[in-house]
Short mmCIF file of C-alpha atoms in Angstrom, two decimals:
data_model
loop_
_atom_site.label_atom_id
_atom_site.label_comp_id
_atom_site.label_asym_id
_atom_site.label_seq_id
_atom_site.Cartn_x
_atom_site.Cartn_y
_atom_site.Cartn_z
CA MET A 3 9.49 25.14 35.46
CA LYS A 4 8.98 23.32 32.17
CA LYS A 5 6.58 20.40 32.18
CA LYS A 6 8.18 17.00 31.61
CA VAL A 7 6.88 14.40 29.16
CA ALA A 8 8.01 10.79 28.68
CA PHE A 9 7.23 8.23 25.97
CA TYR A 10 6.94 4.45 25.74
CA THR A 11 6.66 2.72 22.36
CA LEU A 12 5.28 -0.75 21.75
CA GLY A 13 5.54 -2.53 18.41
CA CYS A 14 7.24 -1.77 15.14
CA LYS A 15 9.85 0.62 13.76
CA LEU A 16 7.02 2.65 12.27
CA ASN A 17 5.67 3.29 15.78
CA PHE A 18 9.14 4.42 16.91
CA SER A 19 9.34 6.90 14.02
CA GLU A 20 5.92 8.31 14.90
CA THR A 21 6.72 8.55 18.62
CA SER A 22 9.74 10.68 17.73
CA THR A 23 7.61 13.02 15.64
CA ILE A 24 5.01 13.34 18.42
CA ALA A 25 7.81 13.97 20.94
CA ARG A 26 9.22 16.80 18.79
CA SER A 27 5.77 18.45 18.82
CA PHE A 28 5.88 18.47 22.65
CA VAL A 29 9.36 20.01 22.65
CA ASP A 30 8.04 22.68 20.26
CA GLU A 31 5.29 23.40 22.82
CA GLY A 32 7.89 23.97 25.57
CA PHE A 33 7.99 20.53 27.23
CA ASP A 34 11.17 18.78 28.35
CA ARG A 35 11.41 15.20 27.08
CA VAL A 36 12.68 12.78 29.74
CA ASP A 37 13.23 9.04 29.89
CA PHE A 38 10.19 6.88 30.71
CA ALA A 39 11.96 5.64 33.85
CA GLU A 40 11.96 9.18 35.26
CA ALA A 41 9.22 11.12 37.01
CA ALA A 42 7.25 13.15 34.45
CA ASP A 43 4.14 15.31 34.35
CA MET A 44 2.79 13.37 31.37
CA TYR A 45 3.35 9.90 29.96
CA VAL A 46 2.46 8.99 26.36
CA ILE A 47 2.20 5.29 25.46
CA ASN A 48 2.24 4.43 21.73
CA THR A 49 0.39 1.12 21.51
CA CYS A 50 0.49 -1.87 19.18
CA SER A 51 -2.20 -4.40 18.28
CA VAL A 52 -0.23 -6.95 16.29
CA THR A 53 0.45 -9.42 19.10
CA GLU A 54 -1.49 -10.53 22.13
CA ASN A 55 1.36 -9.61 24.43
CA ALA A 56 1.43 -5.99 23.25
CA ASP A 57 -2.20 -5.63 24.39
CA LYS A 58 -1.47 -7.13 27.79
CA ARG A 59 1.67 -5.09 28.37
CA PHE A 60 -0.23 -1.83 28.18
CA LYS A 61 -1.66 -2.12 31.71
CA SER A 62 1.73 -2.86 33.25
CA ILE A 63 3.26 0.15 31.46
CA VAL A 64 0.51 2.40 32.84
CA LYS A 65 1.32 1.05 36.33
CA GLN A 66 5.03 1.82 35.80
CA ALA A 67 4.12 5.42 34.97
CA GLN A 68 1.86 5.72 38.01
CA LYS A 69 4.63 4.44 40.30
CA LYS A 70 6.91 7.24 39.08
CA ASN A 71 4.22 9.89 39.49
CA PRO A 72 0.69 8.96 40.67
CA ASP A 73 -0.56 12.39 39.55
CA ALA A 74 0.89 12.17 36.03
CA PHE A 75 -1.41 12.60 33.02
CA VAL A 76 -1.38 9.37 30.96
CA ALA A 77 -2.26 9.30 27.24
CA ALA A 78 -2.57 6.29 24.91
CA VAL A 79 -2.13 6.59 21.15
CA GLY A 80 -1.44 4.17 18.28
CA CYS A 81 -3.01 1.07 16.77
CA TYR A 82 -4.61 -0.44 19.88
CA ALA A 83 -5.95 3.01 20.78
CA GLN A 84 -7.68 3.14 17.38
CA LEU A 85 -9.05 -0.42 17.54
CA LYS A 86 -10.21 -0.52 21.18
CA PRO A 87 -10.30 3.03 22.54
CA GLU A 88 -12.97 2.35 25.19
CA GLU A 89 -11.02 -0.63 26.53
CA LEU A 90 -7.90 1.50 27.00
CA ALA A 91 -9.87 4.42 28.44
CA ALA A 92 -11.24 2.05 31.10
CA VAL A 93 -7.74 1.18 32.37
CA ASP A 94 -7.15 2.76 35.76
CA GLY A 95 -4.95 5.85 35.43
CA VAL A 96 -5.51 6.52 31.72
CA ASP A 97 -6.69 10.08 31.02
CA LEU A 98 -6.71 10.40 27.23
CA VAL A 99 -7.00 8.00 24.27
CA LEU A 100 -6.35 9.25 20.74
CA GLY A 101 -7.04 7.39 17.51
CA ALA A 102 -5.23 7.23 14.18
CA THR A 103 -5.81 10.79 12.98
CA GLU A 104 -5.73 12.51 16.38
CA LYS A 105 -2.37 11.23 17.69
CA PHE A 106 -0.30 13.76 15.71
CA LYS A 107 -2.38 16.60 17.21
CA ILE A 108 -2.02 15.38 20.79
CA THR A 109 -0.86 18.74 22.14
CA ASP A 110 -4.23 20.20 21.04
CA TYR A 111 -6.02 17.80 23.41
CA ILE A 112 -4.16 18.57 26.62
CA ASN A 113 -4.85 21.52 28.87
CA ASP A 114 -3.45 21.81 32.40
CA LEU A 115 -2.61 18.06 32.66
CA SER A 116 -5.04 17.56 35.53
CA LYS A 117 -6.22 13.97 35.89
CA ASN A 118 -9.58 12.93 34.45
CA ASP A 119 -12.10 10.80 36.36
CA PHE A 120 -12.54 8.71 33.23
CA GLY A 121 -10.36 8.30 30.16
CA GLU A 122 -11.37 10.80 27.48
CA VAL A 123 -11.60 9.29 23.96
CA HIS A 124 -11.06 11.06 20.65
CA SER A 125 -11.16 8.43 17.95
CA CYS A 126 -12.05 8.77 14.28
CA GLU A 127 -13.71 6.32 11.93
CA ILE A 128 -10.76 4.65 10.23
CA GLU A 129 -12.07 5.79 6.82
CA ASP A 130 -11.10 9.31 7.95
CA ALA A 131 -7.44 8.30 8.25
CA ASP A 132 -6.75 9.28 4.67
CA PHE A 133 -4.06 11.95 5.11
CA TYR A 134 -0.34 11.41 5.55
CA VAL A 135 1.94 12.60 8.34
CA GLY A 136 5.66 12.14 7.68
CA SER A 137 7.97 11.20 10.53
CA TYR A 138 11.36 9.85 11.44
CA ALA A 139 12.93 8.50 14.62
CA ILE A 140 16.44 8.89 15.85
CA GLY A 141 16.72 6.07 18.38
CA ASP A 142 20.46 6.24 18.82
CA ARG A 143 23.31 8.00 17.10
CA THR A 144 23.93 5.32 14.51
CA ARG A 145 20.62 4.82 12.69
CA ALA A 146 17.27 6.47 12.05
CA PHE A 147 13.88 5.07 11.09
CA LEU A 148 12.36 7.04 8.22
CA LYS A 149 8.64 6.61 7.58
CA VAL A 150 7.77 6.73 3.88
CA GLN A 151 4.32 5.11 3.78
CA ASP A 152 1.36 4.33 6.06
CA GLY A 153 -1.75 2.13 5.98
CA CYS A 154 -2.51 -0.92 3.86
CA ASP A 155 -5.03 -1.89 1.17
CA TYR A 156 -4.38 -5.61 1.54
CA LYS A 157 -6.99 -7.79 3.25
CA CYS A 158 -4.92 -10.53 4.91
CA THR A 159 -7.37 -12.53 7.01
CA TYR A 160 -5.34 -12.39 10.25
CA CYS A 161 -4.39 -8.71 10.24
CA THR A 162 -5.89 -5.69 12.02
CA ILE A 163 -3.48 -3.12 10.57
CA PRO A 164 -5.91 -1.81 7.87
CA LEU A 165 -8.48 -1.34 10.67
CA ALA A 166 -5.92 0.46 12.84
CA ARG A 167 -4.10 2.55 10.23
CA GLY A 168 -6.46 2.95 7.28
CA ILE A 169 -5.78 2.92 3.56
CA SER A 170 -2.38 2.85 1.92
CA ARG A 171 -0.92 6.33 1.51
CA SER A 172 2.55 7.75 0.98
CA ASP A 173 4.73 10.70 1.73
CA THR A 174 5.69 12.91 -1.19
CA LEU A 175 9.08 12.15 -2.64
CA GLU A 176 10.11 15.73 -1.94
CA ASN A 177 9.31 15.37 1.78
CA VAL A 178 11.05 11.99 2.11
CA LEU A 179 14.21 13.51 0.62
CA LYS A 180 13.90 16.54 2.93
CA ASN A 181 13.65 14.26 5.99
CA ALA A 182 16.57 12.14 4.78
CA THR A 183 18.67 15.28 4.37
CA GLU A 184 17.74 16.42 7.91
CA ILE A 185 18.82 13.02 9.25
CA SER A 186 22.12 13.09 7.38
CA ALA A 187 22.87 16.53 8.87
CA LYS A 188 22.76 14.92 12.35
CA ASN A 189 25.77 12.70 11.57
CA ILE A 190 23.62 9.56 11.45
CA LYS A 191 25.18 6.92 9.23
CA GLU A 192 22.20 4.66 8.49
CA ILE A 193 18.55 5.14 7.54
CA VAL A 194 16.02 2.29 7.76
CA LEU A 195 12.97 2.83 5.53
CA THR A 196 9.73 2.01 7.35
CA GLY A 197 6.03 1.84 6.67
CA VAL A 198 3.16 -0.64 6.82
CA ASN A 199 3.56 -1.78 3.21
CA ILE A 200 6.52 0.15 1.80
CA GLY A 201 6.58 -1.65 -1.54
CA ASP A 202 3.23 0.09 -2.17
CA TYR A 203 5.04 3.45 -1.95
CA GLY A 204 3.59 6.15 -4.21
CA LYS A 205 -0.05 5.25 -3.70
CA GLY A 206 -1.89 8.14 -2.04
CA GLU A 207 0.80 10.76 -2.74
CA PHE A 208 -1.96 13.16 -3.76
CA GLY A 209 -4.52 12.05 -1.16
CA ASN A 210 -6.10 9.60 -3.61
CA LYS A 211 -5.03 6.49 -5.53
CA LYS A 212 -3.27 8.59 -8.17
CA HIS A 213 0.49 8.55 -7.86
CA GLN A 214 3.51 9.82 -9.68
CA HIS A 215 6.25 7.72 -8.10
CA THR A 216 6.97 4.05 -7.40
CA PHE A 217 9.07 2.32 -4.75
CA LEU A 218 11.88 2.03 -7.32
CA ASP A 219 11.73 5.81 -7.90
CA LEU A 220 12.00 6.31 -4.13
CA VAL A 221 15.03 4.01 -3.85
CA LYS A 222 16.80 5.70 -6.77
CA ALA A 223 16.16 9.19 -5.36
CA LEU A 224 17.33 8.31 -1.83
CA ASP A 225 20.52 6.82 -3.23
CA THR A 226 21.57 10.34 -4.27
CA VAL A 227 21.22 11.96 -0.80
CA ASP A 228 24.62 13.22 0.41
CA GLY A 229 25.92 12.13 3.79
CA ILE A 230 23.91 8.91 4.21
CA HIS A 231 26.30 5.98 4.14
CA ARG A 232 23.72 3.23 4.44
CA LEU A 233 20.08 2.80 3.47
CA ARG A 234 18.23 -0.32 4.59
CA ILE A 235 14.83 -1.59 3.41
CA SER A 236 13.07 -2.79 6.57
CA SER A 237 10.39 -5.15 5.24
CA ILE A 238 8.84 -5.54 1.80
CA GLU A 239 6.14 -7.83 0.44
CA PRO A 240 7.53 -10.45 -2.00
CA ASN A 241 5.03 -9.54 -4.72
CA LEU A 242 6.13 -5.88 -4.52
CA LEU A 243 9.88 -6.54 -4.53
CA LYS A 244 10.62 -6.29 -8.25
CA ASN A 245 13.67 -7.50 -10.15
CA GLU A 246 14.49 -3.89 -11.08
CA THR A 247 14.70 -2.94 -7.39
CA ILE A 248 16.90 -5.94 -6.57
CA ASP A 249 19.21 -5.12 -9.50
CA PHE A 250 19.43 -1.47 -8.43
CA VAL A 251 20.26 -2.35 -4.81
CA SER A 252 23.03 -4.68 -6.04
CA LYS A 253 24.77 -1.71 -7.73
CA SER A 254 23.69 1.02 -5.31
CA ASN A 255 25.95 3.54 -3.57
CA SER A 256 24.05 3.38 -0.27
CA PHE A 257 21.48 0.56 -0.18
CA VAL A 258 22.78 -2.46 1.69
CA PRO A 259 22.40 -6.14 0.69
CA HIS A 260 19.82 -6.96 3.35
CA PHE A 261 16.17 -7.77 2.66
CA HIS A 262 13.41 -8.69 5.08
CA ILE A 263 10.61 -10.41 3.16
CA PRO A 264 7.43 -11.66 4.89
CA LEU A 265 6.50 -15.23 3.91
CA GLN A 266 3.99 -16.15 6.69
CA SER A 267 3.61 -19.75 5.48
CA GLY A 268 5.48 -22.22 3.27
CA SER A 269 2.19 -23.95 2.42
CA ASP A 270 0.23 -22.64 -0.57
CA THR A 271 -2.99 -23.90 1.06
CA ILE A 272 -2.39 -21.74 4.13
CA LEU A 273 -1.23 -18.74 2.04
CA LYS A 274 -4.59 -18.86 0.25
CA LEU A 275 -6.47 -19.02 3.58
CA MET A 276 -4.43 -16.01 4.72
CA ARG A 277 -5.30 -14.19 1.44
CA ARG A 278 -1.65 -13.44 0.78
CA ARG A 279 -0.94 -12.10 -2.71
CA TYR A 280 1.63 -14.69 -3.82
CA LEU A 281 2.40 -18.39 -3.56
CA THR A 282 5.62 -20.15 -2.58
CA ASN A 283 6.98 -20.31 -6.14
CA LEU A 284 7.11 -16.49 -6.36
CA TYR A 285 8.85 -16.35 -2.98
CA THR A 286 11.44 -18.89 -4.16
CA ASP A 287 12.03 -16.73 -7.26
CA ARG A 288 12.60 -13.59 -5.13
CA VAL A 289 15.21 -15.34 -2.97
CA ALA A 290 16.93 -16.84 -6.03
CA LYS A 291 17.09 -13.45 -7.78
CA ILE A 292 18.63 -11.75 -4.72
CA LYS A 293 21.24 -14.48 -4.29
CA GLU A 294 22.03 -14.43 -8.02
CA VAL A 295 23.08 -10.76 -8.01
CA MET A 296 24.14 -10.51 -4.33
CA PRO A 297 25.37 -13.92 -3.11
CA HIS A 298 26.40 -12.36 0.21
CA ALA A 299 22.98 -10.77 0.84
CA CYS A 300 21.20 -11.35 4.15
CA ILE A 301 17.54 -12.39 3.81
CA GLY A 302 15.21 -12.34 6.82
CA VAL A 303 11.77 -14.00 6.78
CA ASP A 304 8.56 -13.43 8.77
CA VAL A 305 6.53 -16.59 9.38
CA ILE A 306 3.32 -17.26 11.34
CA VAL A 307 2.70 -20.64 12.98
CA GLY A 308 -0.60 -22.06 14.18
CA PHE A 309 -2.91 -20.30 11.71
CA PRO A 310 -6.43 -21.86 11.71
CA GLY A 311 -6.44 -24.93 9.48
CA GLU A 312 -2.66 -25.45 9.68
CA THR A 313 -2.27 -29.22 10.01
CA ASP A 314 0.94 -31.02 10.92
CA GLU A 315 1.43 -31.61 7.20
CA HIS A 316 1.05 -27.89 6.38
CA PHE A 317 3.50 -26.98 9.13
CA LEU A 318 6.05 -29.52 7.89
CA GLU A 319 5.66 -28.06 4.39
CA THR A 320 6.62 -24.69 5.88
CA TYR A 321 9.52 -26.17 7.86
CA HIS A 322 10.99 -28.02 4.87
CA PHE A 323 10.42 -25.05 2.54
CA LEU A 324 12.37 -22.76 4.87
CA ASN A 325 15.03 -25.36 5.61
CA GLU A 326 15.85 -25.70 1.91
CA LEU A 327 15.64 -21.97 1.15
CA ASN A 328 18.85 -19.91 1.04
CA ILE A 329 17.80 -17.47 3.78
CA SER A 330 19.59 -16.05 6.83
CA TYR A 331 17.16 -15.85 9.79
CA LEU A 332 13.49 -16.02 10.75
CA HIS A 333 11.13 -13.82 12.74
CA VAL A 334 8.61 -16.33 14.09
CA PHE A 335 5.14 -15.20 15.17
CA THR A 336 2.70 -17.45 16.99
CA TYR A 337 -0.77 -16.83 15.57
CA SER A 338 -3.12 -15.09 17.98
CA GLU A 339 -6.79 -14.33 17.33
CA ARG A 340 -7.60 -10.67 16.70
CA ASP A 341 -11.14 -9.31 16.95
CA ASN A 342 -12.86 -8.26 13.72
CA THR A 343 -10.63 -10.39 11.48
CA VAL A 344 -11.82 -13.16 9.15
CA ALA A 345 -9.34 -15.65 10.63
CA ALA A 346 -10.81 -15.25 14.12
CA GLU A 347 -14.04 -16.83 12.82
CA MET A 348 -12.34 -19.73 11.02
CA ASP A 349 -12.73 -23.38 11.99
CA ASN A 350 -9.96 -25.90 12.72
CA VAL A 351 -8.36 -23.79 15.42
CA VAL A 352 -4.85 -25.00 16.31
CA PRO A 353 -4.43 -25.70 20.06
CA LYS A 354 -2.12 -23.23 21.80
CA ASN A 355 0.30 -25.92 22.97
CA VAL A 356 0.71 -27.05 19.33
CA ARG A 357 1.28 -23.45 18.23
CA ALA A 358 3.98 -23.12 20.92
CA LYS A 359 5.70 -26.35 19.83
CA ARG A 360 5.76 -25.27 16.17
CA SER A 361 7.08 -21.85 17.13
CA LYS A 362 9.91 -23.46 19.10
CA MET A 363 10.84 -25.67 16.13
CA LEU A 364 11.07 -22.70 13.78
CA ARG A 365 13.04 -20.63 16.27
CA GLY A 366 15.52 -23.50 16.43
CA LEU A 367 15.68 -23.51 12.63
CA SER A 368 16.34 -19.76 12.69
CA VAL A 369 19.36 -20.27 14.96
CA LYS A 370 20.74 -22.86 12.51
CA LYS A 371 20.10 -20.61 9.51
CA ARG A 372 21.80 -17.60 11.11
CA ARG A 373 24.79 -19.71 12.13
CA ALA A 374 25.13 -21.11 8.61
CA PHE A 375 24.91 -17.61 7.12
CA TYR A 376 27.54 -16.26 9.51
CA GLU A 377 29.83 -19.22 8.71
CA SER A 378 29.46 -18.49 5.00
CA GLN A 379 30.74 -14.95 5.63
CA LEU A 380 33.90 -15.89 7.56
CA GLY A 381 37.03 -14.72 5.75
CA SER A 382 35.14 -12.02 3.84
CA THR A 383 35.92 -8.31 4.07
CA ARG A 384 32.97 -6.15 5.10
CA THR A 385 32.17 -2.70 6.48
CA VAL A 386 30.87 -2.46 10.03
CA LEU A 387 28.92 0.36 11.67
CA PHE A 388 29.44 0.30 15.44
CA GLU A 389 26.56 0.80 17.88
CA SER A 390 26.49 3.19 20.83
CA GLU A 391 25.94 0.81 23.78
CA ASN A 392 28.46 -0.80 26.08
CA LYS A 393 27.17 -4.36 26.47
CA GLU A 394 29.03 -6.15 29.24
CA GLY A 395 32.35 -4.72 28.15
CA TYR A 396 31.80 -5.19 24.43
CA ILE A 397 30.75 -3.01 21.54
CA ASN A 398 28.54 -4.50 18.83
CA GLY A 399 28.10 -3.52 15.23
CA PHE A 400 26.44 -4.72 12.04
CA THR A 401 28.05 -5.29 8.68
CA GLU A 402 26.24 -4.04 5.61
CA ASN A 403 24.81 -7.56 5.16
CA TYR A 404 23.62 -7.70 8.78
CA VAL A 405 26.24 -9.89 10.40
CA LYS A 406 26.42 -8.91 14.08
CA VAL A 407 30.00 -8.49 15.29
CA LYS A 408 31.62 -7.80 18.68
CA ALA A 409 34.83 -6.26 19.99
CA PRO A 410 36.09 -5.05 23.37
CA TRP A 411 34.34 -1.79 24.31
CA ASN A 412 35.98 1.29 22.86
CA PRO A 413 33.94 4.53 22.94
CA GLU A 414 35.96 5.92 20.03
CA LEU A 415 34.39 3.30 17.75
CA VAL A 416 30.80 4.46 18.40
CA ASN A 417 29.02 5.57 15.20
CA THR A 418 32.07 4.93 13.00
CA LEU A 419 32.40 2.77 9.90
CA HIS A 420 35.37 0.43 9.56
CA THR A 421 36.59 -2.11 7.05
CA ILE A 422 37.01 -5.49 8.73
CA THR A 423 37.65 -9.14 7.96
CA LEU A 424 35.32 -11.61 9.67
CA THR A 425 37.38 -14.30 11.43
CA GLU A 426 35.42 -16.54 13.83
CA ILE A 427 32.08 -17.07 15.53
CA ASP A 428 32.21 -16.54 19.30
CA GLU A 429 30.46 -18.79 21.82
CA ASP A 430 27.56 -16.31 22.06
CA GLY A 431 26.99 -16.58 18.30
CA LEU A 432 28.42 -13.17 17.41
CA VAL A 433 31.33 -12.76 15.03
CA ARG A 434 34.88 -11.70 15.83
CA PHE A 435 36.95 -9.81 13.28
CA ASP A 436 40.25 -8.17 12.39
CA PHE A 437 40.51 -4.54 11.36
CA VAL A 438 41.85 -4.02 7.85
CA LYS A 439 44.89 -1.77 8.12
CA THR A 440 44.01 0.29 5.05
CA GLU A 441 40.54 0.99 6.44
CA VAL A 442 38.77 4.24 5.83
CA VAL A 443 37.15 5.40 9.06
CA VAL A 444 34.11 7.66 8.79
#
């Protein structure tokens, strides 16, 4: 009988791409991959350290695994495993903890899957995480997450990612194109580019700071890959999103008019405390440039509330800045203290109830922004890629500019592209549409 292995991923798209690569290594070793809800011989949990909740959820996920099979071998990998390996190893039921460089060699660390009395730790110094492992995830049949870059050289005062993932380094252009071609051969219509700081692509291509290619070179090369109908840039720093890239995307065969650009604060005072590499005027310029060449583009924004030193006035600066900006939605993060960061030692800590109130205000603003963006798209003709899930009798899909649409469930629509006209916003906030009769279905 083949041994069964199951995976649980916390955190970002990058983690999902790496989980898929780790899972393929188990299949190559003769394991059967099963769903995490099933009984398995081994459970692998890919951890995240970005939010407080991700840390806390780890213990409950271990308990879920133990309920399915009390004798299962449990391994923890990922960012939290790199930052606090001993803490994870001390959790009841955990047998193995692997750090940043070890996680891709996990099958080398397991023997007969017998339980350990104590969690065994193999964790490198983060300075040793200087090599690159390419990966991609196929979460469903419609899109894939393609990792192109890892690590970060930035020193934002609130962030543990450089401590968890090491220096900025990139895949070779040749390997990215090879992975993209493999994905396209699986009849997947959309690729989402992922990394820690993808605008920094090229750095570390040769295992040092020397590099041959830039993010623009990457975008241009991927645009030529046959069989990929859509390419989406997941998240890119505003100072690394250049006019040339925006112009290229506006004329591209495959890249869609959707940008996700972290802001973090609309107050220049707070941006300086965060050690971000831009101020609000540059961010305003990026949004204006995108809307100039792609008026229908969707722009998503990351913002952190409750950073140390953020007064009511600073928060209102952020609120008004975002309210007046021509953007489409927000991802709102409530600041939480992370060990070994500069911000954790800062004065003027914002009370948690104030952080929660500010978060709620910005989430409300996000709802308004998304509604306004959707309203601006009514009557326009777009292309939709349908998802694979049946959600309460409906099928959902996303247009190229990230408008979420709905229609009565029809399995024949799954993973197909259709030309549609957006007609009205439903009571749940999703958009209804009419099919265009001359549509080309792929």
